[in-house]
Amino acid sequence: MATKRISIHGEWSSRWAFVLAATGSAVGLGNIWKFPYITGENGGGAFVLVYLMCIAIIGIPIMMAEIMLGRRGRQSPINTMHTLAIEAGHNPHWMWLGWLGVVAGFLILSYYSVIAGWALAYVFRTASGTFTNVTPDGVGSIFSTFLADPESLMFWHTLFMVMTMLVVARGVNGGLEKAVKFLMPALFVILLVLLGFAMSSGEFNQGLSFLFNPDFSKINANGVLIAMGHAFFTLSLGMGAIMVYGSYLPENASIARTTFMIAAADTTVALIAGMVIFPIVFANNLEPGSGPGLIFQTLPLAFGHMPGGLFFGTLFFILLTFAAWSSSISLIEPAVAWLVENHNMDRMKASVVMGISCWLFGLLTVFSFNIWSDYAPLSMFERFREKTLFDLLDYLTANIMLPLGGLLIAVFSVWLMSGEASRDELGMGEGPSYLLWRFLVRYITPVAVIIVFLRAIEVI
Ligand code: PFF
């Protein structure tokens, strides 16, 4: 057995700190903003079912693999892959898998920060009573006026990026860990309050049936790709975020158990968000497929009409911002850890460098909603005909880069790394759970990802 490595960046203070941080990474805009709108765009129940299957047979096994690689390598994903490839007697070029993740995280954060900026702006709008007793059309026009103003989007994007970098600069124990301890439980409670509202004053049954009654005629191969991509996105997989968090995990923590807790919390939050939003959509005759603005056009209606709406609404957007915050720090952590390791930078400087570059890149997304909203760079392809720069960035990262990263992680963990090493790190012995994990990661995950890719590009 190889001697255990130690991370130069520190370690989580306990297994719980890791579970909270990884849940903080997983639960974010993906659950509350993205899941409802892509479910709405892809027809509801069948999409949700495919997404849940992807979580179970692809997401959970890959999360275990990613944490395992991280804890074994104990460095940024780039250096972890380099070290582990050499240790397993393979080509050190596997470090490019780490690079794929670092680039994906950078691209995702560039747009994630803009959307999180919307949530931040809505904290102040809700608190100042903008939505009190407003009509569905009124909420819609407030949202479109907001998007049409690049300066305003830029302002909130800047604020959110600064918040992210402040935490990242403080490091594993000082920053990341402290930030997530209170946020996750609070978010959960407020979602339950909203669920009560949706049950009492929305079209609850219609909402449930939209979410859970699968109609397979409404989903196509591209929809399946989006569901699979979202399983990766929502669990923060395929790009090294969970790997780098795993690299700070204490030796004695059980990887399988922690993975189940994270996946269960993440899935529950997404499903509750769906159960809150769709009843409100149907009760107000809104369009489920209306795209990225969905929660910003539905939830303010609920807050504007419920008792205590000013309070709950403000709290909700505060918590959504926090959920996005604890995810965004994990998006950039792999890149920052790499700068610290390979360029001898201190955390502070590395965070400033990454923050500024990512902020600049984020302007592409800012402008996609206003001055470049008609610009569709790939309009020559039918599938991308109306996709703006933001849509393309989202498609490229979530539906291509993350599943590709996940596929390579699967291949590396069971085809190249020795069984002895993975058994040792997972600490499950040689029992049926280990064998099941190995079977899923060896055959099912790679084959499923490849089939979905090939179907989506219409090769099969
Ligand atoms: N899982 C986050 C969400 O659902 O909002 C987004 C995310 C974070 C994706 C970190 C990827 C990642 F590495």
PDB file of C-alpha atoms and ligand atoms in Angstrom, residues 25-31 108 112 232-237 239 241-242 266 327 330-331 402, ligand 1:
ATOM      1  CA  SER A  25     -21.399  22.527  -3.402  1.00  0.00           C
ATOM      2  CA  ALA A  26     -24.118  20.252  -4.740  1.00  0.00           C
ATOM      3  CA  VAL A  27     -27.152  22.243  -3.601  1.00  0.00           C
ATOM      4  CA  GLY A  28     -27.234  25.492  -5.495  1.00  0.00           C
ATOM      5  CA  LEU A  29     -28.771  27.256  -8.451  1.00  0.00           C
ATOM      6  CA  GLY A  30     -28.839  23.866 -10.178  1.00  0.00           C
ATOM      7  CA  ASN A  31     -31.531  22.626  -7.824  1.00  0.00           C
ATOM      8  CA  ILE A 108     -19.486  27.449 -15.271  1.00  0.00           C
ATOM      9  CA  TYR A 112     -23.167  31.029 -12.481  1.00  0.00           C
ATOM     10  CA  PHE A 232     -23.594  15.719 -13.178  1.00  0.00           C
ATOM     11  CA  PHE A 233     -24.174  19.437 -12.755  1.00  0.00           C
ATOM     12  CA  THR A 234     -26.409  19.178  -9.723  1.00  0.00           C
ATOM     13  CA  LEU A 235     -24.079  16.797  -7.888  1.00  0.00           C
ATOM     14  CA  SER A 236     -21.044  18.919  -8.892  1.00  0.00           C
ATOM     15  CA  LEU A 237     -19.496  15.937 -10.669  1.00  0.00           C
ATOM     16  CA  MET A 239     -14.963  18.522 -13.013  1.00  0.00           C
ATOM     17  CA  ALA A 241     -14.913  20.024  -7.434  1.00  0.00           C
ATOM     18  CA  ILE A 242     -15.871  16.981  -5.416  1.00  0.00           C
ATOM     19  CA  ASP A 266     -29.466  17.321  -3.224  1.00  0.00           C
ATOM     20  CA  SER A 327     -21.432  26.119  -4.851  1.00  0.00           C
ATOM     21  CA  SER A 330     -16.217  24.825  -5.171  1.00  0.00           C
ATOM     22  CA  LEU A 331     -16.289  25.728  -8.864  1.00  0.00           C
ATOM     23  CA  LEU A 402     -19.054  17.228 -17.183  1.00  0.00           C
TER      24      LEU A 402
HETATM   25  N1  PFF B   1     -23.975  21.690  -8.105  1.00  0.00           N
HETATM   26  C1  PFF B   1     -24.135  23.106  -8.289  1.00  0.00           C
HETATM   27  C2  PFF B   1     -25.602  23.419  -8.428  1.00  0.00           C
HETATM   28  O1  PFF B   1     -26.417  22.509  -8.522  1.00  0.00           O
HETATM   29  O2  PFF B   1     -25.936  24.598  -8.440  1.00  0.00           O
HETATM   30  C3  PFF B   1     -23.353  23.633  -9.465  1.00  0.00           C
HETATM   31  C4  PFF B   1     -21.955  23.114  -9.563  1.00  0.00           C
HETATM   32  C5  PFF B   1     -21.060  23.347  -8.529  1.00  0.00           C
HETATM   33  C6  PFF B   1     -21.591  22.361 -10.665  1.00  0.00           C
HETATM   34  C7  PFF B   1     -19.784  22.811  -8.597  1.00  0.00           C
HETATM   35  C8  PFF B   1     -20.324  21.822 -10.750  1.00  0.00           C
HETATM   36  C9  PFF B   1     -19.457  22.053  -9.695  1.00  0.00           C
HETATM   37  F1  PFF B   1     -18.289  21.534  -9.765  1.00  0.00           F
END
